[in-house]
XYZ file of C-alpha atoms in Angstrom:
179
model
C -10.128 0.648 14.959
C -10.661 -0.596 11.464
C -7.657 0.929 9.845
C -4.890 -0.941 11.847
C -4.190 -2.880 8.865
C -3.249 0.534 7.283
C -0.406 0.865 9.877
C 1.394 -2.346 8.192
C 0.780 -1.287 4.915
C 2.099 2.126 5.490
C 5.026 0.431 7.153
C 6.116 -1.611 4.110
C 5.634 1.354 1.878
C 7.871 3.650 4.204
C 10.532 0.822 3.916
C 10.214 0.386 0.100
C 10.525 4.080 -0.568
C 14.044 4.139 0.710
C 15.003 0.812 -0.638
C 13.528 0.895 -4.201
C 16.344 3.200 -5.493
C 18.962 1.154 -3.610
C 17.608 -2.152 -4.870
C 17.463 -0.879 -8.418
C 21.131 0.541 -8.239
C 22.468 -1.968 -5.955
C 20.996 -5.004 -6.371
C 19.953 -4.882 -10.052
C 22.875 -2.770 -11.451
C 20.485 0.081 -12.655
C 21.178 3.618 -12.881
C 19.319 6.558 -11.352
C 17.635 7.064 -14.955
C 16.070 3.482 -14.460
C 14.806 4.590 -10.991
C 13.382 7.606 -12.591
C 11.608 5.433 -15.358
C 10.315 2.876 -12.900
C 8.757 5.566 -10.684
C 7.431 7.818 -13.576
C 5.845 4.963 -15.498
C 4.111 3.605 -12.251
C 2.846 7.234 -11.177
C 1.590 7.822 -14.586
C -0.156 4.734 -14.872
C -1.582 4.803 -11.434
C -3.588 8.052 -12.057
C -6.321 6.651 -14.296
C -6.503 3.728 -12.419
C -7.357 5.878 -9.023
C -10.563 6.954 -10.854
C -11.294 3.372 -12.001
C -11.110 1.964 -8.371
C -13.211 4.798 -7.083
C -15.736 4.333 -9.983
C -15.849 0.546 -9.042
C -16.349 1.301 -5.367
C -19.176 3.450 -6.100
C -20.985 1.072 -8.326
C -20.492 -2.081 -6.313
C -20.784 -0.372 -2.872
C -18.184 -3.288 -1.794
C -15.528 -1.178 0.022
C -13.930 -3.817 2.108
C -13.261 -5.970 -1.145
C -11.057 -3.351 -2.767
C -9.078 -2.997 0.457
C -8.541 -6.515 0.647
C -7.894 -6.698 -2.993
C -5.129 -3.972 -2.678
C -3.323 -5.545 0.319
C -3.303 -9.162 -1.135
C -2.276 -8.020 -4.510
C 0.394 -5.925 -3.047
C 1.859 -8.733 -0.740
C 2.257 -11.080 -4.095
C 3.556 -8.306 -6.353
C 6.176 -7.350 -3.518
C 7.023 -10.990 -3.253
C 7.643 -11.156 -7.057
C 9.560 -7.916 -7.055
C 12.001 -9.243 -4.505
C 12.614 -12.267 -6.797
C 13.173 -9.976 -9.913
C 16.702 -9.441 -11.678
C 15.481 -7.874 -14.988
C 14.892 -3.981 -14.918
C 11.940 -4.324 -17.548
C 10.057 -6.890 -15.344
C 10.853 -4.667 -12.269
C 9.061 -1.898 -14.186
C 6.006 -3.954 -15.150
C 5.782 -5.198 -11.514
C 6.192 -1.872 -9.797
C 3.528 -0.391 -12.330
C 1.206 -3.281 -11.052
C 2.277 -2.524 -7.528
C 1.170 1.205 -8.070
C -2.203 0.167 -9.715
C -3.044 -1.851 -6.808
C -1.684 0.642 -4.345
C -4.259 3.149 -5.377
C -7.020 0.509 -5.113
C -7.416 1.110 -1.248
C -7.689 4.829 -1.253
C -11.422 5.169 -2.354
C -12.683 2.600 -0.142
C -10.760 4.074 2.895
C -12.166 7.514 2.261
C -15.938 6.256 1.907
C -15.323 4.187 5.202
C -14.257 7.144 7.096
C -17.300 9.189 5.940
C -19.588 6.196 6.497
C -18.393 5.076 9.799
C -18.293 8.413 11.425
C -20.807 11.490 11.580
C -19.901 14.540 9.951
C -18.796 16.298 13.097
C -16.250 13.459 13.610
C -14.962 13.433 9.920
C -12.036 15.543 10.760
C -10.685 13.606 13.840
C -11.228 10.406 12.379
C -9.435 11.548 9.328
C -6.698 12.775 11.547
C -6.298 9.667 13.507
C -5.909 7.702 10.453
C -3.317 9.957 9.135
C -1.353 9.882 12.360
C -1.447 6.195 12.593
C -0.246 5.797 8.789
C 2.279 8.335 9.342
C 3.649 6.668 12.180
C 3.657 3.324 10.249
C 5.424 5.033 7.313
C 8.041 6.424 9.626
C 8.336 3.022 11.378
C 9.062 1.478 8.127
C 11.781 3.738 7.368
C 13.278 3.103 10.849
C 13.081 -0.659 10.346
C 14.784 -0.385 7.026
C 17.525 1.508 8.575
C 17.980 -0.841 11.573
C 17.689 -3.997 9.340
C 20.225 -2.739 6.648
C 22.528 -1.699 9.330
C 22.451 -5.199 10.558
C 23.303 -6.515 6.980
C 19.751 -7.345 5.544
C 19.904 -7.265 1.536
C 17.626 -5.164 -0.610
C 15.769 -8.069 -1.582
C 15.038 -9.457 1.904
C 13.814 -5.858 2.828
C 11.405 -5.846 -0.130
C 10.374 -9.520 0.984
C 9.893 -7.872 4.362
C 7.296 -5.274 2.465
C 5.436 -8.290 1.244
C 4.845 -9.649 4.491
C 3.921 -6.542 6.100
C 1.120 -6.369 3.362
C 0.274 -9.783 4.126
C -0.269 -8.923 7.843
C -2.265 -5.708 6.684
C -4.466 -8.222 4.709
C -5.162 -10.549 7.473
C -5.811 -7.705 10.018
C -8.124 -6.099 7.664
C -10.056 -9.178 6.759
C -10.935 -9.359 10.337
C -11.384 -5.768 11.417
C -12.824 -3.970 8.130
C -16.567 -4.125 7.423
C -18.627 -2.690 4.598
C -21.004 -0.117 6.093
C -24.739 -1.018 6.319
């Protein structure tokens, strides 16, 4: 179960998906236009980087490295994100988060295709998707419960950072490059 670290990563992004708009509008005093700009800029920049990371994975054949890079960079960037009080800096940080978020996608797909035979691909990909969707929903539920108990948006984004740190540590031990 080399992809258990992805469970924690998806928990973080399930949590972040809800609290990003709340953090921008509530904690920073931004508007919904600011939320749209942050998400649009990040998604626009992430598209070419998904090709870039895929290219690097194919060239270097080091898939584990890019998964670990993604999770560690996200842990650091989300920590900085939780300290941000300026929308312009938040846009830059969230764009960097989007760039490093796509860094683990191509290696994950290669690992699924390399670790499993052609007949097992559908089942292994379905297992991966089920686990990560469970993680994403768990993150949503965790965010709901913690916000009900009065946790601030900044502390919940810090929790996203910690969850990505856990994803990094778990992946450090479980993810291996194929032979």
